[in-house]
XYZ file of C-alpha atoms in Angstrom:
539
model
C 21.192 31.642 -45.825
C 20.175 30.795 -49.425
C 20.447 27.123 -50.350
C 20.752 25.838 -53.926
C 18.140 23.393 -55.267
C 18.395 21.127 -58.351
C 15.615 18.962 -59.835
C 16.223 15.896 -62.041
C 13.258 14.194 -63.749
C 12.637 12.861 -67.246
C 9.385 14.850 -67.283
C 9.822 18.487 -68.291
C 6.416 19.200 -66.740
C 7.587 17.903 -63.341
C 10.864 19.843 -63.480
C 9.187 23.093 -64.492
C 6.333 22.586 -62.057
C 8.652 22.187 -59.075
C 10.902 25.056 -60.112
C 8.246 27.564 -61.213
C 5.134 26.889 -59.130
C 6.746 27.476 -55.735
C 8.128 30.821 -54.574
C 11.457 29.414 -53.562
C 13.019 32.758 -52.689
C 10.523 33.131 -49.858
C 11.817 29.851 -48.448
C 15.460 30.845 -48.702
C 15.971 28.499 -51.669
C 17.698 29.334 -54.960
C 16.615 27.209 -58.004
C 19.956 26.177 -59.521
C 19.081 23.961 -62.489
C 17.239 20.931 -63.855
C 18.153 17.828 -65.872
C 16.135 15.231 -67.816
C 18.148 12.072 -67.051
C 20.577 10.661 -64.492
C 23.762 11.260 -66.489
C 22.905 14.888 -67.120
C 21.842 15.154 -63.489
C 25.224 13.941 -62.258
C 26.972 16.492 -64.464
C 24.664 19.169 -63.041
C 25.524 18.160 -59.474
C 29.237 18.311 -60.250
C 28.867 21.754 -61.762
C 26.376 23.406 -59.407
C 27.067 21.551 -56.126
C 23.495 21.946 -54.839
C 22.550 21.807 -51.173
C 19.295 19.972 -51.946
C 18.674 17.563 -54.836
C 15.240 16.290 -55.927
C 15.404 13.314 -58.305
C 12.962 10.844 -59.807
C 13.763 7.149 -59.340
C 12.841 5.954 -62.844
C 14.838 7.835 -65.522
C 16.701 6.972 -68.726
C 20.489 6.380 -68.821
C 20.864 6.392 -65.034
C 18.046 5.904 -62.519
C 17.632 7.874 -59.318
C 19.126 5.200 -57.058
C 22.260 4.989 -59.221
C 22.476 8.764 -59.293
C 22.168 8.869 -55.518
C 25.027 6.395 -55.141
C 27.169 8.489 -57.501
C 26.422 11.602 -55.439
C 27.491 9.698 -52.330
C 30.740 8.765 -54.080
C 31.345 12.428 -54.908
C 31.313 13.165 -51.191
C 29.163 16.238 -51.702
C 26.926 16.599 -48.610
C 23.661 17.497 -50.304
C 20.270 16.308 -49.086
C 18.721 13.946 -51.656
C 14.923 13.748 -51.925
C 13.534 10.951 -54.118
C 10.331 11.063 -56.165
C 8.791 7.596 -56.319
C 5.783 5.973 -57.880
C 3.762 3.276 -56.144
C 5.903 0.501 -57.641
C 9.121 2.265 -56.611
C 8.261 2.367 -52.905
C 10.739 -0.357 -51.895
C 13.532 1.324 -53.899
C 12.804 4.596 -52.131
C 12.921 2.922 -48.734
C 16.260 1.312 -49.613
C 17.645 4.694 -50.662
C 16.539 6.233 -47.369
C 18.316 3.423 -45.558
C 21.436 4.249 -47.570
C 21.231 7.864 -46.443
C 18.762 9.652 -48.712
C 17.015 12.409 -46.787
C 13.406 11.585 -47.696
C 11.072 10.550 -50.523
C 7.808 11.863 -51.941
C 5.250 9.564 -53.576
C 3.551 10.428 -56.851
C 1.189 12.140 -57.360
C 2.201 15.018 -55.115
C 1.211 18.597 -54.443
C 3.471 21.624 -54.577
C 2.888 22.048 -50.849
C 4.336 18.575 -50.205
C 7.479 19.389 -52.152
C 7.861 22.716 -50.345
C 7.408 21.002 -46.975
C 10.032 18.323 -47.548
C 12.510 20.850 -48.995
C 11.998 23.095 -45.964
C 12.578 20.087 -43.724
C 15.836 19.388 -45.547
C 16.818 23.034 -45.202
C 16.127 22.920 -41.459
C 18.360 19.864 -41.161
C 21.159 21.588 -43.092
C 20.903 24.685 -40.905
C 20.918 22.588 -37.728
C 23.943 20.596 -38.886
C 25.748 23.791 -39.808
C 25.033 25.288 -36.407
C 26.155 22.087 -34.689
C 29.377 22.068 -36.701
C 29.936 25.693 -35.762
C 29.258 24.892 -32.119
C 31.770 22.031 -32.196
C 34.346 24.304 -33.827
C 33.699 26.848 -31.114
C 34.158 24.237 -28.401
C 37.426 23.096 -29.946
C 38.632 26.672 -30.100
C 37.763 27.286 -26.467
C 39.469 24.051 -25.449
C 42.654 25.268 -27.126
C 42.551 28.861 -25.983
C 40.644 29.138 -22.690
C 42.113 26.757 -20.123
C 42.348 28.559 -16.744
C 45.363 26.571 -15.609
C 46.273 28.728 -12.625
C 42.823 28.396 -11.089
C 42.809 24.657 -11.633
C 46.213 24.137 -10.052
C 45.396 26.287 -7.028
C 42.143 24.454 -6.322
C 43.963 21.113 -6.600
C 46.431 22.338 -3.991
C 43.690 23.524 -1.623
C 41.968 20.122 -1.801
C 45.106 18.259 -0.777
C 46.984 20.550 1.606
C 45.419 22.256 4.623
C 45.884 26.029 4.456
C 44.829 28.864 6.734
C 42.519 31.622 5.473
C 45.347 34.120 5.925
C 47.699 32.084 3.719
C 45.044 31.646 1.069
C 43.254 35.006 0.880
C 45.713 36.900 -1.332
C 45.999 34.144 -3.936
C 42.238 33.570 -3.825
C 41.546 37.214 -4.625
C 44.239 37.393 -7.297
C 42.704 34.449 -9.180
C 39.203 35.860 -8.630
C 37.790 32.543 -7.509
C 33.968 32.801 -7.471
C 33.065 31.294 -4.080
C 33.477 33.079 -0.771
C 36.157 31.620 1.486
C 33.695 30.453 4.164
C 30.845 27.920 4.369
C 32.292 25.679 1.669
C 31.663 22.083 0.625
C 33.331 19.822 -1.944
C 31.436 17.737 -4.507
C 33.356 14.968 -6.275
C 31.881 14.303 -9.739
C 32.902 11.153 -11.650
C 32.136 10.561 -15.353
C 30.453 7.159 -15.467
C 32.083 4.562 -17.672
C 35.010 6.766 -18.666
C 37.567 4.869 -20.758
C 41.263 5.435 -21.469
C 41.907 7.597 -24.562
C 43.078 4.600 -26.589
C 39.768 2.806 -25.996
C 37.481 5.804 -26.421
C 38.700 7.267 -29.695
C 41.562 9.555 -28.728
C 42.661 12.407 -26.496
C 40.646 15.035 -28.375
C 37.412 13.101 -27.816
C 38.127 12.820 -24.097
C 38.986 16.517 -23.925
C 35.780 17.544 -25.702
C 33.701 15.436 -23.322
C 35.394 16.926 -20.279
C 35.068 20.449 -21.606
C 31.383 19.977 -22.409
C 30.621 18.524 -18.977
C 32.657 21.232 -17.275
C 30.505 23.882 -18.978
C 27.297 22.161 -17.876
C 28.521 21.919 -14.290
C 29.696 25.538 -14.234
C 26.364 26.827 -15.541
C 24.410 24.680 -13.083
C 26.484 25.827 -10.104
C 26.230 29.474 -11.186
C 22.428 29.267 -11.145
C 22.357 28.021 -7.535
C 25.368 29.422 -5.682
C 28.948 30.559 -6.106
C 31.571 27.949 -6.883
C 34.342 26.686 -9.111
C 34.662 23.511 -11.168
C 38.162 22.010 -11.162
C 39.362 19.020 -13.113
C 40.523 16.214 -10.877
C 42.167 13.585 -13.031
C 41.075 12.124 -16.344
C 37.432 11.441 -15.502
C 36.625 13.413 -12.365
C 35.769 16.959 -11.345
C 35.958 18.590 -7.938
C 33.357 21.291 -7.280
C 34.137 23.745 -4.491
C 30.929 25.630 -3.736
C 29.419 27.767 -1.029
C 26.955 25.720 0.986
C 23.302 26.733 0.833
C 21.174 28.022 3.701
C 20.286 24.488 4.851
C 21.797 21.015 4.753
C 19.657 19.910 1.808
C 20.660 22.787 -0.491
C 23.992 21.227 -1.478
C 22.364 17.827 -2.036
C 19.780 19.489 -4.264
C 22.579 21.167 -6.223
C 24.290 17.792 -6.671
C 21.053 16.258 -7.969
C 20.623 19.199 -10.338
C 24.164 18.722 -11.672
C 23.485 15.039 -12.259
C 20.184 15.765 -14.040
C 21.668 18.485 -16.259
C 24.596 16.335 -17.357
C 22.229 13.523 -18.285
C 19.858 15.903 -20.074
C 22.347 17.998 -22.031
C 25.033 15.447 -22.850
C 25.323 11.818 -23.808
C 26.981 11.034 -20.490
C 26.000 10.410 -16.893
C 27.896 11.209 -13.720
C 28.012 10.024 -10.123
C 28.470 12.603 -7.373
C 29.751 12.384 -3.804
C 28.874 15.236 -1.426
C 31.516 15.891 1.216
C 31.220 17.229 4.743
C 30.871 20.998 5.405
C 34.090 23.047 5.383
C 33.572 26.200 7.487
C 36.849 27.618 6.094
C 39.423 26.685 3.459
C 41.368 24.853 6.188
C 38.749 22.046 6.171
C 38.651 21.648 2.368
C 40.990 18.579 2.303
C 38.730 16.758 4.776
C 35.601 17.680 2.808
C 37.328 16.421 -0.341
C 38.258 13.076 1.263
C 34.705 12.653 2.488
C 33.331 13.494 -0.972
C 35.504 10.751 -2.490
C 34.352 8.300 0.182
C 30.717 9.085 -0.642
C 31.425 8.881 -4.384
C 32.816 5.373 -3.983
C 29.285 4.140 -3.217
C 28.402 4.544 -6.896
C 29.971 1.070 -6.958
C 26.569 -0.225 -5.837
C 24.350 1.913 -8.068
C 26.417 1.514 -11.221
C 26.410 5.274 -11.831
C 24.101 8.248 -12.426
C 23.547 8.761 -8.701
C 24.302 11.075 -5.768
C 25.668 10.006 -2.363
C 26.146 12.143 0.743
C 28.912 11.485 3.223
C 26.494 12.375 6.017
C 24.364 9.343 5.109
C 27.264 6.907 5.457
C 27.397 7.409 9.221
C 24.129 5.446 9.559
C 25.688 2.212 8.320
C 26.547 -0.418 10.980
C 30.187 -0.479 12.009
C 30.449 -4.265 11.615
C 28.737 -4.407 8.217
C 31.921 -5.808 6.667
C 31.409 -9.118 8.458
C 27.678 -9.546 7.814
C 27.484 -9.727 4.033
C 27.585 -13.537 3.815
C 28.471 -16.483 6.018
C 31.477 -18.795 5.601
C 29.001 -21.646 5.058
C 27.703 -19.865 1.946
C 31.192 -19.808 0.477
C 31.752 -23.467 1.371
C 28.510 -24.382 -0.397
C 29.568 -22.442 -3.500
C 32.961 -24.145 -3.653
C 31.426 -27.576 -2.999
C 29.202 -27.236 -6.069
C 32.072 -25.775 -8.107
C 34.297 -28.775 -7.293
C 31.485 -31.042 -8.452
C 31.155 -29.096 -11.715
C 27.495 -28.387 -10.882
C 27.061 -25.043 -12.633
C 23.357 -24.586 -11.845
C 23.753 -25.087 -8.103
C 26.991 -23.085 -7.957
C 25.347 -20.067 -9.603
C 22.406 -20.381 -7.199
C 24.832 -20.350 -4.260
C 26.544 -17.297 -5.730
C 23.193 -15.494 -6.046
C 22.524 -16.191 -2.362
C 25.870 -14.586 -1.513
C 24.992 -11.516 -3.598
C 21.865 -10.948 -1.477
C 24.008 -9.912 1.470
C 25.735 -7.249 -0.601
C 22.448 -5.917 -1.993
C 20.903 -5.403 1.452
C 21.867 -1.940 2.755
C 21.599 -3.208 6.337
C 24.543 -5.551 5.766
C 26.161 -3.776 2.829
C 29.936 -3.770 2.940
C 31.803 -0.580 1.991
C 32.766 -0.525 -1.720
C 36.421 -1.402 -1.164
C 35.395 -4.209 1.195
C 32.865 -5.525 -1.303
C 35.435 -5.527 -4.104
C 37.920 -7.298 -1.812
C 35.305 -9.905 -0.859
C 34.414 -10.537 -4.493
C 38.082 -10.839 -5.449
C 38.477 -13.368 -2.620
C 35.568 -15.387 -4.054
C 37.140 -15.252 -7.512
C 40.469 -16.435 -6.079
C 38.708 -19.315 -4.325
C 36.955 -20.353 -7.550
C 40.193 -20.302 -9.533
C 41.904 -22.259 -6.729
C 39.230 -24.929 -7.222
C 40.022 -24.961 -10.939
C 43.772 -25.144 -10.314
C 43.296 -28.015 -7.844
C 41.111 -29.882 -10.315
C 43.832 -29.471 -12.955
C 46.188 -31.542 -10.790
C 49.458 -32.071 -12.635
C 48.206 -30.417 -15.825
C 50.662 -27.506 -15.913
C 48.967 -25.808 -18.857
C 45.566 -25.790 -17.157
C 47.041 -24.489 -13.891
C 48.919 -21.773 -15.777
C 45.736 -20.753 -17.602
C 43.813 -20.418 -14.328
C 46.632 -18.370 -12.788
C 46.770 -16.089 -15.839
C 43.039 -15.404 -15.746
C 43.246 -14.520 -12.061
C 46.162 -12.144 -12.697
C 44.163 -10.426 -15.447
C 41.213 -9.996 -13.077
C 43.414 -8.452 -10.393
C 44.984 -6.076 -12.920
C 41.658 -4.880 -14.346
C 39.070 -5.393 -11.619
C 35.417 -4.428 -12.241
C 34.388 -0.995 -10.981
C 30.746 -1.598 -10.092
C 28.738 -4.164 -8.174
C 26.880 -5.182 -11.341
C 30.148 -5.653 -13.238
C 31.579 -7.730 -10.377
C 28.486 -9.945 -10.358
C 28.736 -10.451 -14.100
C 32.445 -11.260 -13.804
C 31.936 -13.703 -10.929
C 29.000 -15.395 -12.667
C 31.118 -15.827 -15.779
C 34.105 -17.128 -13.787
C 31.908 -19.524 -11.791
C 30.234 -20.894 -14.916
C 33.601 -21.236 -16.649
C 35.174 -23.074 -13.707
C 32.201 -25.464 -13.460
C 32.194 -26.097 -17.213
C 35.913 -26.881 -17.254
C 35.671 -29.212 -14.266
C 32.609 -30.941 -15.729
C 34.411 -31.332 -19.060
C 37.462 -32.788 -17.335
C 35.280 -35.204 -15.407
C 33.527 -36.213 -18.603
C 36.926 -36.860 -20.181
C 37.989 -38.936 -17.161
C 34.698 -40.853 -17.248
C 35.168 -41.619 -20.933
C 38.647 -42.928 -20.163
C 37.248 -45.115 -17.337
C 34.694 -46.667 -19.678
C 37.275 -47.211 -22.423
C 39.475 -49.051 -19.918
C 36.489 -51.152 -18.842
C 35.678 -51.986 -22.466
C 39.267 -53.082 -23.065
C 39.196 -55.194 -19.895
C 35.961 -56.917 -20.964
C 37.392 -57.786 -24.383
C 40.541 -59.221 -22.798
C 38.742 -61.267 -20.111
C 35.712 -62.761 -21.854
C 36.468 -66.139 -20.261
C 35.990 -64.738 -16.746
C 32.810 -64.178 -14.763
C 32.172 -60.517 -15.562
C 29.532 -58.530 -13.653
C 28.588 -54.888 -13.258
C 29.754 -55.044 -9.653
C 33.193 -56.457 -10.463
C 33.778 -53.975 -13.288
C 32.622 -51.043 -11.119
C 35.103 -52.081 -8.420
C 37.920 -52.134 -10.966
C 36.950 -48.596 -12.068
C 36.676 -47.412 -8.432
C 33.104 -46.240 -9.057
C 29.777 -47.062 -7.462
C 27.801 -49.796 -9.206
C 24.847 -47.580 -10.178
C 27.057 -44.702 -11.368
C 29.237 -47.069 -13.404
C 26.203 -48.756 -14.984
C 24.641 -45.421 -15.976
C 27.944 -44.046 -17.259
C 28.636 -47.216 -19.285
C 25.253 -47.081 -21.001
C 25.617 -43.359 -21.646
C 29.006 -43.884 -23.319
C 28.296 -47.130 -25.238
C 24.535 -47.001 -25.781
C 23.998 -50.470 -24.253
C 24.006 -51.985 -20.773
C 27.061 -53.749 -19.366
C 25.371 -57.164 -19.699
C 24.349 -56.478 -23.301
C 27.883 -55.408 -24.171
C 29.454 -58.525 -22.580
C 27.070 -60.863 -24.408
C 27.651 -59.070 -27.719
C 31.436 -59.300 -27.334
C 31.247 -62.999 -26.392
C 29.024 -63.801 -29.349
C 31.278 -61.882 -31.760
C 34.262 -63.797 -30.409
C 32.307 -67.046 -30.677
C 31.719 -66.363 -34.382
C 35.453 -65.885 -34.888
C 36.262 -69.128 -33.051
C 33.632 -71.071 -35.000
C 35.199 -69.774 -38.212
C 38.573 -71.022 -36.961
C 37.131 -74.537 -36.541
C 37.048 -74.681 -32.726
C 34.588 -77.115 -31.153
C 31.453 -75.763 -29.494
C 32.361 -77.224 -26.100
C 35.813 -75.635 -26.310
C 34.385 -72.268 -27.376
C 31.887 -72.291 -24.511
C 34.698 -72.840 -22.016
C 36.869 -70.126 -23.606
C 34.037 -67.608 -23.243
C 33.173 -68.371 -19.621
C 30.198 -70.692 -20.203
C 30.313 -73.818 -18.050
C 27.306 -75.369 -19.795
C 27.560 -76.070 -23.555
C 23.762 -76.083 -23.900
C 23.447 -72.691 -22.177
C 26.070 -71.271 -24.545
C 24.255 -72.688 -27.592
C 20.958 -71.186 -26.430
C 22.605 -67.812 -25.872
C 24.262 -67.962 -29.301
C 20.986 -68.783 -31.064
C 19.160 -66.029 -29.169
C 21.795 -63.530 -30.277
C 22.283 -64.676 -33.906
C 19.124 -66.638 -34.743
C 21.250 -69.726 -35.477
C 22.742 -72.541 -33.424
C 26.553 -72.748 -33.424
C 26.397 -75.729 -35.810
C 24.026 -73.921 -38.179
C 26.268 -70.848 -38.136
C 29.362 -72.961 -38.926
C 27.548 -74.582 -41.843
C 26.438 -71.218 -43.217
C 29.890 -69.653 -43.181
C 31.540 -72.779 -44.596
C 29.174 -72.714 -47.569
């Protein structure tokens, strides 16, 4: 294919040199015009619609960067190559970030220009071929769906049928595998999303069609088989088993590798039990799904054989973690101790990571949901009579049940987040309660300055231990309990002195039995005796 090339530079020598000193026809390039400034260059682009555009950055009327932006606005998909001097290097880099194909620094050789133009041509050809391939895929999706084969295979996987009942239909549909020595492989697209979340039905269909082709080609290279769609994100492969037990496992691994290599997706595969005839296909299919469910632990891109599941201990469900581990987790959660609660949760995870005690996927999910329910119960209990908080906890738990994680890693992330959230909320509530306790204590102190106030008596009123109350009081007020009481008494003493009360009377009103002791305390706090203070404020 011949591609059109335009050159825009305010130097006639540069334009002519690029156009005339390279045998463009030999490169499949047609010289289509030159211009001496950006405005003329834009008009040339509109008229000629080149496939490749070479433009200098520094030009009169409109520079190369402005021209490039105008070309972008036109929507014409040409490859723009910038010519830059040493001082224009940052501009050229910015243009490449905006989508320019490449840049060439001055001075340059004809060979450099030819090389970068050929690179642009190769990109155009590749993009054209890719677009053609996508159009071909879309056409095949519309026109080549073997619905009868798909429906028949779906029926065979779910309803036991004798070879005699099946043979005629099998031959009529020309199913590739022989009717004996079969095995089912269940293939799940990892991380598949609903159409609304993934970009639409057509995107999902293209992904499934592409993966179906890869699986069909891989199976055809190893044995005879058929690839049937099995729901939105799964395929069922019915294949003839190989000469030994490992052959089918090797095929499954090959399918997984090819999908990863030739697409942007990964798959998980479950290998079912052997089906000597079509009668055993439903059992092989059920076993393939059971094996596939273990991708819960790997997170995807893996192969599991049903034959390997028989080695797991029958009582594994009850060995994953002890009741004491759960009690420890909930104890820390009730205390709002996030660090310790997450450590306890990590210890619980260890039992699910160990294959010797690993619970089946559905059991693991059920156990993790039970832990989540227990954590939210702690939060609901801590909320007490707060209906809004209890409703919020219940709503979050309902959302988790409705859209539960699908892998072990996702469950861990969800539980960690829920645990941290529960601890944070409880800690915040306790902080709020503690602040209220201290505010009540402060109000009590101010109202009872005449009484004998101590840390112990105030802690008892707040129903807190003496040390905890003292630490909490200082944390909230910035001073110790004793310092706060003295400060409040002295502030009140100043008010009473201003009102004309006698020192002896003031001392008694503020809980001081000894007038001299009160005067000493007042001077220590203010730097003045009560009499000196009264004189100062009275002028």
